[in-house]
Coordinates of N, CA and C and ligand atoms in Angstrom, one line a residue:
X1028 N 23.7 -4.3 -24.3 CA 22.0 -4.3 -24.3 C 21.9 -3.3 -23.7
X1029 N 20.9 -1.7 -23.3 CA 20.8 -1.5 -22.9 C 19.4 -1.8 -22.5
X1030 N 19.5 -1.2 -20.8 CA 18.5 -1.8 -19.9 C 17.0 -0.8 -20.1
X1031 N 16.4 -1.1 -19.5 CA 15.0 -0.2 -19.3 C 15.1 0.8 -18.7
X1032 N 15.0 1.9 -18.1 CA 15.5 2.3 -17.0 C 14.2 2.1 -15.7
X1033 N 14.7 2.0 -15.0 CA 14.1 1.6 -14.4 C 13.3 2.8 -13.4
X1034 N 13.7 3.8 -13.6 CA 13.2 4.6 -12.3 C 12.0 5.3 -13.3
X1035 N 11.9 5.5 -14.4 CA 11.1 6.6 -14.2 C 9.7 6.6 -13.5
X1036 N 9.9 7.4 -13.7 CA 8.3 8.3 -12.0 C 7.7 9.1 -12.9
X1037 N 6.0 9.4 -12.5 CA 5.1 10.4 -12.8 C 5.3 11.1 -11.8
X1038 N 5.3 12.3 -11.7 CA 4.2 12.8 -10.5 C 3.0 13.6 -10.9
X1039 N 2.3 13.1 -9.8 CA 1.2 13.7 -9.5 C 1.1 13.9 -7.8
X1040 N 0.7 15.8 -8.9 CA 0.9 16.5 -7.5 C 2.0 16.7 -6.6
X1041 N 2.5 16.2 -7.8 CA 4.1 16.9 -6.6 C 4.1 15.2 -5.8
X1042 N 3.5 13.9 -6.2 CA 4.0 12.2 -6.1 C 4.3 11.8 -6.9
X1043 N 5.2 11.5 -6.0 CA 6.1 10.9 -7.7 C 5.8 9.0 -8.0
X1044 N 5.1 8.7 -8.4 CA 4.1 7.5 -9.0 C 5.7 6.5 -9.9
X1045 N 5.5 5.1 -9.3 CA 5.8 4.1 -9.9 C 5.1 4.3 -10.8
X1046 N 6.8 4.1 -12.7 CA 5.5 4.0 -14.6 C 6.5 2.1 -13.8
X1047 N 4.6 1.3 -13.2 CA 5.8 -0.1 -13.9 C 4.2 -1.2 -14.0
X1048 N 5.3 -2.2 -14.3 CA 3.8 -3.2 -14.2 C 4.3 -4.3 -13.4
X1049 N 2.9 -5.0 -13.0 CA 3.0 -5.4 -11.2 C 4.0 -6.9 -12.1
X1050 N 4.1 -7.1 -12.2 CA 5.6 -8.4 -12.7 C 6.9 -7.9 -13.2
X1051 N 6.9 -6.7 -13.3 CA 8.3 -5.7 -12.7 C 8.8 -5.8 -11.6
X1052 N 7.9 -4.6 -11.0 CA 7.7 -5.0 -9.9 C 8.0 -5.2 -8.5
X1053 N 6.6 -6.5 -9.4 CA 6.9 -7.6 -8.2 C 8.9 -8.1 -8.1
X1054 N 8.9 -8.7 -9.3 CA 10.8 -8.7 -9.5 C 11.4 -8.1 -8.9
X1055 N 11.5 -6.9 -8.8 CA 12.8 -6.2 -8.7 C 11.9 -6.0 -6.2
X1056 N 11.3 -5.5 -6.5 CA 10.9 -6.2 -4.6 C 11.4 -7.5 -4.1
X1057 N 11.4 -8.4 -4.7 CA 11.8 -10.0 -4.3 C 13.9 -9.3 -4.0
X1058 N 13.4 -9.5 -5.4 CA 15.3 -9.5 -5.6 C 15.8 -7.8 -4.5
X1059 N 15.5 -6.9 -3.6 CA 15.8 -6.1 -3.0 C 15.2 -7.1 -1.7
X1060 N 14.2 -8.0 -0.7 CA 13.8 -8.7 -0.2 C 15.1 -9.6 0.0
X1061 N 15.6 -10.0 -1.3 CA 16.7 -11.4 -1.0 C 18.4 -10.6 -1.0
X1062 N 17.7 -9.7 -1.0 CA 19.7 -9.0 -1.0 C 19.2 -8.1 0.5
X1063 N 17.9 -7.9 0.4 CA 18.1 -7.6 2.2 C 18.2 -5.6 2.3
X1064 N 17.9 -5.2 1.6 CA 18.0 -4.1 0.6 C 16.5 -3.3 1.8
X1065 N 16.7 -2.4 2.7 CA 15.6 -1.9 3.5 C 14.8 -0.4 1.8
X1066 N 13.3 -1.1 2.5 CA 12.5 -1.1 1.2 C 10.9 -0.3 2.1
X1067 N 10.5 1.4 0.7 CA 9.4 1.3 1.9 C 8.5 1.7 0.8
X1068 N 7.0 1.2 0.9 CA 6.8 1.0 -0.7 C 5.2 2.1 -0.6
X1069 N 5.5 3.1 -0.8 CA 3.8 3.5 -0.8 C 2.2 3.0 -1.7
X1070 N 1.7 2.7 -1.4 CA 0.1 2.6 -2.0 C -0.6 2.7 -1.5
X1071 N -0.4 4.2 -3.4 CA -1.2 5.5 -3.9 C -2.6 5.8 -3.9
X1072 N -3.6 6.4 -3.8 CA -5.2 6.0 -3.9 C -5.1 7.8 -4.2
X1073 N -6.2 9.0 -5.0 CA -6.2 10.0 -4.3 C -6.5 10.7 -3.0
X1074 N -6.7 9.7 -2.7 CA -7.3 10.3 -0.9 C -5.3 10.8 -0.1
X1075 N -4.8 9.8 -1.0 CA -3.2 10.3 -0.5 C -3.0 11.1 -0.3
X1076 N -2.8 11.0 -1.6 CA -2.3 12.4 -2.5 C -2.9 13.9 -2.1
X1077 N -4.0 14.1 -2.4 CA -5.5 15.0 -1.8 C -4.3 15.5 -0.1
X1078 N -4.1 14.6 1.2 CA -3.9 14.2 1.8 C -2.5 14.5 2.8
X1079 N -1.9 14.2 1.8 CA -0.6 15.4 1.6 C 0.0 16.3 1.0
X1080 N -1.7 16.9 0.4 CA -1.2 18.4 -0.5 C -1.5 19.1 0.7
X1081 N -2.3 18.8 2.2 CA -2.6 20.0 3.2 C -1.8 19.4 4.2
X1082 N -0.6 18.8 4.2 CA 0.1 17.8 5.6 C 1.5 18.2 5.3
X1083 N 2.0 18.9 5.2 CA 3.4 19.1 4.5 C 4.9 17.6 5.2
X1084 N 4.7 18.2 6.3 CA 5.2 16.4 6.4 C 5.1 15.2 6.3
X1085 N 3.7 14.3 5.8 CA 3.1 13.5 5.7 C 3.9 13.1 3.6
X1086 N 3.5 14.7 3.6 CA 4.4 14.4 2.0 C 5.6 14.2 2.2
X1087 N 6.0 14.7 2.2 CA 8.6 14.5 2.8 C 8.5 13.5 2.1
X1088 N 7.1 12.4 3.9 CA 7.4 11.4 4.5 C 7.3 9.9 3.4
X1089 N 6.0 10.9 2.0 CA 5.4 10.2 1.0 C 7.5 10.8 -0.1
X1090 N 7.7 11.0 0.2 CA 8.5 11.7 -0.7 C 10.2 11.1 -0.6
X1091 N 9.6 10.6 1.1 CA 11.1 9.8 1.0 C 11.2 8.1 1.0
X1092 N 10.1 7.7 0.9 CA 9.6 6.5 0.1 C 10.5 5.8 -0.9
X1093 N 10.9 4.8 -1.0 CA 12.0 4.1 -2.5 C 10.9 4.0 -3.1
X1094 N 9.4 3.7 -2.7 CA 8.3 3.7 -4.0 C 6.9 4.4 -3.9
X1095 N 6.1 4.9 -4.8 CA 4.6 4.3 -4.0 C 4.2 4.0 -5.4
X1096 N 2.8 4.1 -5.8 CA 2.8 2.7 -6.3 C 1.2 3.2 -6.9
X1097 N 0.8 3.9 -7.7 CA -1.1 3.3 -8.1 C -1.7 2.0 -7.6
X1098 N -2.6 2.8 -6.7 CA -3.1 2.4 -6.2 C -5.1 2.4 -6.6
X1099 N -5.0 2.6 -6.9 CA -6.4 3.1 -7.2 C -7.2 4.0 -8.9
X1100 N -7.5 3.4 -8.3 CA -8.0 3.7 -10.5 C -8.0 5.4 -10.3
X1101 N -8.3 6.4 -10.1 CA -7.9 8.1 -9.5 C -6.2 8.0 -10.6
X1102 N -5.9 7.4 -10.0 CA -4.4 7.6 -10.5 C -4.1 7.4 -11.7
X1103 N -5.0 6.7 -12.1 CA -4.2 5.9 -13.5 C -5.1 7.6 -14.1
X1104 N -5.9 7.1 -13.5 CA -7.0 8.2 -13.9 C -5.7 9.7 -14.4
X1105 N -6.0 10.5 -13.2 CA -5.2 11.3 -13.4 C -4.0 11.3 -14.0
X1106 N -2.8 10.5 -14.1 CA -1.7 10.3 -14.6 C -2.5 10.5 -16.6
X1107 N -3.7 9.8 -16.5 CA -4.4 10.1 -18.2 C -4.3 11.8 -18.6
X1108 N -5.0 11.7 -17.5 CA -5.1 13.9 -17.7 C -4.3 14.8 -18.4
X1109 N -2.6 14.0 -17.4 CA -1.7 15.1 -17.5 C -1.2 14.3 -19.0
X1110 N -1.2 13.9 -19.7 CA -1.0 12.8 -21.1 C 0.2 11.5 -20.3
X1111 N 0.1 11.9 -19.4 CA 1.6 10.8 -19.3 C 0.9 9.3 -18.1
X1112 N 0.1 8.0 -19.3 CA 0.3 7.0 -18.9 C 0.7 6.5 -17.7
X1113 N 0.2 5.6 -16.7 CA 0.9 5.1 -16.1 C 0.7 3.6 -17.2
X1114 N 1.8 3.1 -16.9 CA 1.6 1.3 -17.3 C 0.7 0.2 -17.1
X1115 N 0.7 0.2 -15.5 CA -0.6 -0.1 -15.0 C -1.3 0.1 -13.6
X1116 N -1.6 -0.1 -12.6 CA -2.3 -0.1 -11.9 C -1.9 -1.5 -11.0
X1117 N -1.1 -1.3 -9.9 CA -0.7 -1.4 -8.4 C -1.6 -1.9 -7.9
X1118 N -2.3 -3.0 -7.4 CA -3.2 -2.4 -6.4 C -2.4 -2.9 -4.9
X1119 N -2.3 -2.2 -3.6 CA -1.5 -3.1 -2.6 C -1.5 -4.2 -2.3
X1120 N -3.1 -4.3 -1.9 CA -3.7 -5.7 -2.4 C -3.2 -7.1 -2.4
X1121 N -3.0 -6.7 -4.6 CA -2.6 -8.0 -4.9 C -1.3 -7.8 -4.5
X1122 N -0.7 -7.1 -4.7 CA 0.4 -7.2 -4.9 C 1.5 -7.5 -2.5
X1123 N 0.5 -7.8 -2.2 CA 0.1 -8.3 -0.4 C 0.0 -10.2 -0.5
X1124 N -0.7 -10.7 -1.2 CA -1.4 -11.5 -1.2 C 0.4 -12.3 -2.3
X1125 N 0.3 -11.5 -4.0 CA 1.7 -11.9 -4.5 C 3.5 -12.7 -3.4
X1126 N 3.1 -11.6 -2.8 CA 4.1 -11.3 -1.5 C 3.4 -12.0 -1.4
X1127 N 3.0 -12.6 -0.2 CA 3.1 -14.3 0.9 C 3.2 -15.0 0.3
X1128 N 2.7 -15.2 -1.1 CA 3.1 -16.5 -1.5 C 3.6 -16.8 -2.7
X1129 N 4.4 -15.7 -3.0 CA 6.5 -15.9 -3.1 C 6.7 -16.1 -1.4
X1130 N 6.6 -15.1 -0.5 CA 7.1 -15.4 0.9 C 7.0 -17.5 0.8
X1131 N 6.3 -17.7 0.9 CA 5.5 -19.2 1.3 C 7.1 -20.3 0.6
X1132 N 6.4 -19.8 -1.1 CA 7.8 -20.9 -1.3 C 9.5 -20.4 -1.7
X1133 N 9.2 -19.6 -1.3 CA 11.1 -18.8 -1.0 C 10.7 -18.9 0.9
X1134 N 10.6 -20.1 1.6 CA 10.8 -19.6 3.8 C 11.8 -18.4 3.7
X1135 N 10.2 -17.2 3.4 CA 11.1 -16.1 3.4 C 9.9 -15.8 5.1
X1136 N 10.1 -14.2 6.6 CA 9.2 -14.5 7.0 C 8.6 -13.4 6.5
X1137 N 7.6 -12.9 7.3 CA 6.6 -11.8 7.4 C 6.5 -11.0 9.2
X1138 N 5.5 -9.7 9.5 CA 5.6 -9.2 10.6 C 4.2 -8.5 10.3
X1139 N 3.0 -8.5 11.3 CA 1.7 -7.8 10.4 C 1.7 -7.5 11.1
X1140 N 0.8 -6.2 10.8 CA 0.8 -4.4 12.3 C -0.4 -4.5 11.7
X1141 N -1.0 -4.3 12.3 CA -2.7 -3.8 11.7 C -3.8 -4.2 11.8
X1142 N -4.6 -3.7 12.1 CA -6.1 -4.0 11.7 C -7.4 -4.0 13.9
X1143 N -8.5 -4.6 13.9 CA -8.3 -5.3 15.4 C -8.2 -6.2 15.6
X1144 N -7.8 -6.3 16.8 CA -7.8 -7.6 17.2 C -7.9 -9.4 16.6
X1145 N -9.9 -9.8 16.6 CA -10.5 -10.2 16.0 C -10.1 -10.4 14.5
X1146 N -9.0 -9.6 14.4 CA -8.8 -9.8 12.5 C -7.6 -10.5 12.6
X1147 N -7.0 -9.5 13.0 CA -5.3 -10.1 12.9 C -4.7 -11.5 13.6
X1148 N -5.9 -12.4 15.2 CA -6.0 -13.2 15.3 C -6.3 -14.0 14.0
X1149 N -7.1 -13.8 13.5 CA -8.2 -14.3 12.7 C -6.5 -14.4 11.3
X1150 N -6.0 -13.3 11.5 CA -5.1 -13.5 9.8 C -3.5 -14.9 10.3
X1151 N -3.1 -15.1 11.6 CA -2.5 -16.1 11.4 C -3.0 -16.7 11.0
X1152 N -3.7 -17.9 11.1 CA -4.8 -18.7 10.7 C -4.9 -18.9 9.0
X1153 N -5.7 -17.9 8.7 CA -5.1 -18.1 7.0 C -4.4 -17.5 6.4
X1154 N -2.6 -17.2 7.1 CA -1.5 -17.7 6.2 C -0.5 -18.2 6.7
X1155 N -1.2 -18.7 7.9 CA -1.3 -20.4 7.9 C -1.7 -21.8 7.7
X1156 N -2.9 -21.2 7.3 CA -2.9 -22.8 6.1 C -2.9 -22.6 4.5
X1157 N -3.1 -21.2 4.2 CA -3.1 -20.9 2.6 C -1.6 -20.3 2.1
X1158 N -0.3 -20.2 3.0 CA 0.9 -20.0 3.1 C 1.6 -20.1 3.9
X1159 N 2.2 -21.4 3.9 CA 3.0 -22.7 4.7 C 3.9 -22.3 5.1
X1160 N 4.3 -22.2 4.0 CA 5.7 -21.9 3.8 C 6.9 -20.7 4.7
X1161 N 5.6 -19.4 4.6 CA 6.1 -18.3 5.4 C 6.1 -18.6 6.9
X1162 N 7.2 -17.8 7.2 CA 7.2 -18.1 8.8 C 6.8 -16.6 9.3
X1163 N 5.6 -16.7 10.1 CA 5.2 -15.2 11.1 C 6.0 -14.6 11.9
X1164 N 6.7 -13.5 11.4 CA 7.8 -13.1 12.5 C 6.9 -13.2 14.1
X1165 N 6.3 -12.3 13.8 CA 4.7 -11.4 15.1 C 3.8 -10.9 14.4
X1166 N 3.2 -10.6 15.8 CA 1.7 -9.9 14.6 C 1.4 -8.8 15.9
X1167 N 0.5 -7.5 15.7 CA 0.1 -6.8 16.5 C -1.1 -5.7 15.6
X1168 N -2.6 -6.0 16.8 CA -3.6 -5.5 16.3 C -2.8 -4.1 16.0
X1169 N -3.8 -3.1 15.3 CA -3.0 -1.5 15.0 C -4.0 -0.6 15.7
X1170 N -4.1 -0.8 16.6 CA -4.9 -0.3 17.9 C -3.6 0.3 18.5
X1171 N -2.8 1.3 18.6 CA -1.9 1.1 20.0 C -1.1 2.9 19.7
X1172 N -0.8 3.4 20.9 CA -0.4 3.9 21.2 C 1.3 4.0 21.4
X1173 N 1.7 3.7 21.7 CA 3.2 3.7 22.1 C 3.3 2.6 21.5
X1174 N 4.8 2.8 20.3 CA 4.8 1.6 19.6 C 6.4 1.0 20.0
X1175 N 6.7 1.2 21.0 CA 7.9 0.8 21.0 C 7.9 -0.5 21.1
X1176 N 7.2 -1.5 22.2 CA 6.8 -3.4 22.2 C 7.4 -3.7 20.4
X1177 N 6.3 -2.8 19.3 CA 6.5 -3.5 18.5 C 7.6 -4.1 18.0
X1178 N 8.6 -2.2 17.5 CA 9.2 -2.1 17.2 C 10.3 -2.7 18.1
X1179 N 10.4 -2.9 18.9 CA 11.5 -3.9 19.9 C 11.5 -5.4 19.0
X1180 N 10.4 -6.0 19.3 CA 9.8 -7.2 19.1 C 10.3 -7.4 17.2
X1181 N 9.9 -6.3 15.9 CA 10.9 -6.6 14.9 C 11.9 -6.2 14.3
X1182 N 11.9 -4.9 15.9 CA 14.6 -6.1 15.3 C 14.4 -7.3 16.0
X1183 N 14.2 -7.9 16.6 CA 14.0 -8.6 17.7 C 13.8 -10.1 16.9
X1184 N 13.0 -10.0 15.6 CA 12.8 -11.3 14.8 C 13.3 -11.3 12.7
X1185 N 14.0 -9.6 12.9 CA 14.5 -9.4 11.7 C 13.6 -9.7 10.5
X1186 N 12.4 -9.9 10.2 CA 11.2 -10.2 9.7 C 12.3 -9.4 8.4
X1187 N 11.1 -11.2 6.3 CA 11.7 -10.0 5.0 C 11.3 -9.2 5.0
X1188 N 10.1 -8.7 5.0 CA 9.0 -8.2 5.4 C 8.1 -7.6 6.4
X1189 N 7.5 -6.2 6.7 CA 5.9 -6.0 7.4 C 5.6 -5.6 6.6
X1190 N 4.4 -5.4 7.2 CA 3.0 -5.0 6.3 C 2.6 -4.8 7.6
X1191 N 1.7 -3.3 7.0 CA 1.2 -2.3 8.2 C -0.3 -2.4 7.6
X1192 N -1.0 -1.9 8.3 CA -2.6 -2.3 7.5 C -3.4 -1.4 8.9
X1193 N -2.7 -0.2 8.9 CA -3.6 0.8 10.5 C -3.9 1.6 9.5
X1194 N -4.4 1.8 8.2 CA -4.8 3.3 7.1 C -4.2 4.6 6.9
X1195 N -4.0 5.1 6.4 CA -2.9 6.4 5.8 C -3.3 6.9 7.0
X1196 N -3.5 8.2 8.0 CA -1.4 9.0 6.7 C -0.2 7.4 8.1
X1197 N -2.3 6.7 9.4 CA -1.0 6.2 10.4 C 0.2 4.9 9.9
X1198 N -0.6 4.2 8.7 CA 0.4 3.6 8.5 C 2.7 3.5 7.9
X1199 N 1.9 4.9 6.9 CA 2.9 5.4 6.3 C 4.2 6.3 7.0
X1200 N 3.1 6.5 8.8 CA 4.1 7.5 9.5 C 5.2 6.4 10.6
X1201 N 4.1 5.4 10.7 CA 5.3 3.8 11.4 C 6.5 3.2 11.0
X1202 N 5.8 3.1 9.7 CA 6.6 2.6 8.8 C 8.3 3.8 8.4
X1203 N 8.2 5.1 8.3 CA 8.8 5.9 7.9 C 9.8 6.4 9.5
X1204 N 9.6 6.1 10.4 CA 9.6 6.1 12.2 C 10.6 5.8 12.7
X1205 N 10.0 4.4 11.4 CA 10.7 2.8 12.6 C 11.4 1.8 12.0
X1206 N 11.2 2.4 10.9 CA 12.0 1.7 9.4 C 13.5 0.9 9.4
X1207 N 13.8 1.6 9.3 CA 15.5 1.5 11.1 C 15.8 -0.5 11.7
X1208 N 14.0 -0.3 12.3 CA 14.9 -1.7 12.4 C 14.6 -3.1 12.2
X1209 N 14.7 -3.6 11.2 CA 14.2 -3.6 10.3 C 14.7 -3.8 9.0
X1210 N 16.4 -4.3 8.1 CA 16.6 -4.5 6.7 C 15.0 -4.6 6.6
X1211 N 14.0 -4.4 6.0 CA 12.4 -5.1 5.4 C 12.6 -4.7 4.3
X1212 N 11.3 -5.5 3.5 CA 10.4 -4.4 2.7 C 9.2 -4.3 3.6
X1213 N 8.5 -2.6 3.6 CA 8.5 -1.6 5.2 C 6.8 -1.9 3.4
X1214 N 5.7 -2.3 3.8 CA 4.4 -1.6 3.2 C 3.1 -1.2 3.6
X1215 N 2.1 -0.4 3.4 CA 1.7 0.5 4.2 C 0.3 -0.8 3.3
X1216 N -0.2 -0.9 3.6 CA -0.9 -1.4 3.5 C -3.3 -1.1 3.1
X1217 N -3.5 -0.4 4.1 CA -4.8 0.1 4.5 C -5.6 -0.9 4.6
X1218 N -6.7 -1.1 4.4 CA -7.0 -2.1 5.5 C -7.0 -4.1 4.4
X1219 N -6.4 -3.8 3.7 CA -6.2 -5.7 3.3 C -6.0 -6.6 4.6
X1220 N -5.9 -6.3 5.7 CA -6.1 -8.1 6.4 C -7.6 -7.9 6.9
X1221 N -8.1 -6.9 6.5 CA -10.0 -6.8 6.3 C -9.8 -7.8 6.0
X1222 N -9.6 -8.0 4.2 CA -9.9 -8.7 3.2 C -9.5 -9.8 3.2
X1223 N -8.3 -9.8 3.7 CA -8.6 -11.5 2.7 C -8.6 -12.2 4.9
X1224 N -9.6 -12.2 6.0 CA -9.2 -13.1 6.8 C -10.9 -13.2 6.2
X1225 N -11.6 -12.2 5.3 CA -13.4 -12.6 5.0 C -14.0 -11.2 5.3
X1226 N -12.7 -10.3 6.4 CA -13.9 -9.9 7.7 C -15.0 -8.7 6.2
X1227 N -14.3 -8.1 5.4 CA -14.5 -8.1 5.1 C -14.4 -7.9 3.1
X1228 N -15.7 -8.2 2.5 CA -16.0 -8.8 0.9 C -14.7 -7.7 -0.1
X1229 N -13.9 -8.3 -1.0 CA -13.2 -7.7 -1.6 C -14.7 -7.8 -3.2
X1230 N -15.4 -6.3 -3.9 CA -15.4 -6.1 -5.0 C -15.5 -7.3 -5.5
X1231 N -16.8 -7.6 -6.5 CA -17.0 -8.9 -7.3 C -16.0 -9.0 -8.9
X1232 N -15.2 -9.6 -9.5 CA -14.6 -9.0 -10.3 C -15.0 -8.9 -11.3
X1233 N -15.6 -8.0 -12.2 CA -16.7 -7.6 -12.5 C -17.1 -6.6 -12.7
X1234 N -16.8 -6.2 -11.4 CA -17.2 -4.8 -10.9 C -15.9 -4.1 -10.7
X1235 N -15.1 -5.6 -10.0 CA -13.2 -4.5 -10.5 C -12.6 -4.5 -11.8
X1236 N -13.5 -5.1 -12.6 CA -13.1 -4.8 -14.1 C -12.7 -3.5 -14.6
X1237 N -14.1 -3.9 -13.7 CA -15.3 -1.8 -14.6 C -14.5 -1.0 -13.6
X1238 N -13.3 -1.2 -12.9 CA -12.6 0.2 -12.4 C -13.3 0.5 -11.0
X1239 N -14.6 -0.7 -11.0 CA -15.8 -0.3 -9.7 C -15.4 -0.4 -8.2
X1240 N -14.6 -0.6 -7.6 CA -13.8 -1.4 -6.7 C -14.6 0.2 -6.2
X1241 N -13.9 0.8 -5.6 CA -14.5 1.7 -5.0 C -15.9 2.3 -4.8
X1242 N -17.2 2.0 -5.5 CA -18.4 2.5 -5.6 C -18.9 0.7 -4.9
X1243 N -18.4 -0.2 -5.3 CA -19.0 -0.8 -4.2 C -19.1 -1.2 -3.7
X1244 N -16.8 -0.9 -2.8 CA -16.8 -0.6 -1.3 C -17.7 0.3 -0.5
X1245 N -18.8 1.3 -1.0 CA -19.3 2.4 -0.3 C -20.3 2.3 -0.3
X1246 N -20.9 1.3 -1.3 CA -22.2 1.0 -1.0 C -22.4 -0.4 0.4
X1247 N -21.6 -0.8 0.5 CA -21.2 -1.5 1.0 C -20.9 -0.9 3.0
X1248 N -19.8 0.3 2.7 CA -20.2 0.3 3.8 C -20.6 1.8 3.8
X1249 N -21.3 2.4 3.2 CA -22.2 4.1 3.5 C -20.8 4.8 3.5
X1250 N -20.7 4.7 4.7 CA -19.9 5.5 5.8 C -18.9 5.9 5.0
X1251 N -18.2 5.4 4.3 CA -17.2 5.0 3.3 C -17.6 6.5 2.1
X1252 N -18.6 6.5 1.9 CA -19.4 7.1 0.9 C -18.3 9.3 1.0
X1253 N -18.2 10.0 2.4 CA -18.1 11.5 2.9 C -15.8 10.9 1.6
X1254 N -16.2 9.6 2.4 CA -14.4 10.1 1.8 C -14.5 10.6 0.5
X1255 N -15.4 9.9 -0.8 CA -15.2 10.4 -2.1 C -15.5 11.1 -3.2
X1256 N -15.9 12.1 -1.0 CA -15.8 13.8 -2.3 C -14.9 14.0 -2.2
X1257 N -13.7 14.0 -2.6 CA -12.5 14.5 -2.6 C -11.6 14.0 -4.0
X1258 N -12.7 13.2 -4.7 CA -12.4 13.3 -5.6 C -12.5 13.9 -6.1
X1259 N -13.7 15.0 -6.6 CA -13.3 16.2 -8.1 C -12.5 17.2 -7.6
X1260 N -12.6 16.3 -5.7 CA -11.5 17.9 -6.0 C -9.7 17.8 -6.5
X1261 N -9.4 16.3 -6.6 CA -9.0 15.6 -6.5 C -8.4 15.9 -8.1
X1262 N -9.1 15.3 -9.4 CA -10.2 15.7 -10.6 C -9.1 16.9 -11.2
X1263 N -10.2 18.7 -9.8 CA -9.5 19.3 -10.1 C -8.2 20.3 -10.3
X1264 N -7.8 20.0 -9.4 CA -6.3 19.8 -9.0 C -5.9 19.7 -9.8
X1265 N -5.3 17.7 -10.1 CA -5.0 17.3 -11.0 C -5.2 18.3 -12.7
X1266 N -5.7 18.6 -13.4 CA -6.1 19.4 -14.5 C -5.5 20.8 -14.2
X1267 N -5.6 21.6 -13.2 CA -4.4 22.2 -13.3 C -3.1 22.1 -12.3
X1268 N -2.8 20.6 -12.7 CA -1.7 20.6 -12.5 C -1.3 21.8 -14.1
X1269 N -1.9 20.0 -15.3 CA -2.2 19.7 -16.7 C -1.4 21.1 -17.8
X1270 N -2.5 21.8 -16.9 CA -2.1 23.6 -17.1 C -1.4 23.9 -17.4
X1271 N -1.0 24.5 -15.7 CA -0.4 24.9 -15.3 C 1.6 24.3 -15.6
X1272 N 1.5 23.5 -15.7 CA 2.8 22.6 -16.5 C 3.3 22.9 -18.2
X1273 N 2.3 22.9 -18.4 CA 1.7 22.7 -20.1 C 2.5 24.2 -20.9
Ligands
UDP1118 N1 -6.6 0.9 11.6 C1 -5.6 0.0 12.1 N2 -5.9 1.5 13.7 C2 -6.1 2.0 13.7 C3 -7.6 2.4 12.0 C4 -8.2 1.9 11.8 O1 -5.6 -0.3 12.6 O2 -5.4 3.2 14.2 C5 -7.3 -0.5 11.1 C6 -8.3 -0.5 10.6 O3 -8.6 -2.0 10.9 C7 -8.8 -1.0 8.7 C8 -7.6 -0.5 8.0 O4 -7.2 0.2 9.2 O5 -8.7 -2.7 8.9 C9 -7.9 0.4 7.8 O6 -9.7 0.2 6.0 P1 -9.1 1.6 5.3 O7 -10.2 0.7 4.7 O8 -10.0 2.5 5.8 O9 -8.4 2.2 4.5 P2 -8.0 1.5 3.5 O10 -7.2 1.2 2.0 O11 -9.5 2.8 2.6 O12 -7.0 3.6 3.0

């Protein structure tokens, strides 16, 4: 029987996105965790892609990841504009909670780095209550200069999964630099710890269904509006890619 190629990717502004659906991607990650394969997953949105265009080292670091997945409707839209639609959006937050749940059922362990001290302390409680089978190998807030103690702790506790939620580019830089410390799944997660603890509310399902999560977040935190300015620039760059490559 021929197996479907597991490596199909779609390049958006030179970033190779995994063209996969949530269920098969989760399955692949679970397999890699069971095999203790060292795995770096980037959950990328248009802001990350545009940042990579201007920062060569960051771009290199993204292309060195094992998987880049489409977190953000802008990426799904970009792929459509390129006439190479992606199978599905893979939201970092959904992936995170599914892996916590699977990790709890399968008695795995996880290390959490990111967010403010009060948020990470609350996260410990939430994970303990909601995912009781999961061992919390350790936690650290995301406001650190020197990361040596954190890395030594990860090395000592050798968790199955390391979740880093310090926002980009810090989270990907941290992972690329330190992933040798444990043969684990390493994933950058933006503001996911804030959402899991209820510090920041996720958009209601109806807004998510309409792909307006980004607007909801900007309305709740108006300081985020300036970050949306990158979207038209991104769409223009993708449109240019389409006409250059065709
Ligand atoms: N953060 C951090 N360290 C820093 C800067 C930010 O841990 O040096 C945390 C911040 O507290 C928040 C997350 O990183 O929990 C970034 O969230 P944001 O919503 O900006 O990320 P996004 O998902 O939009 O990339």
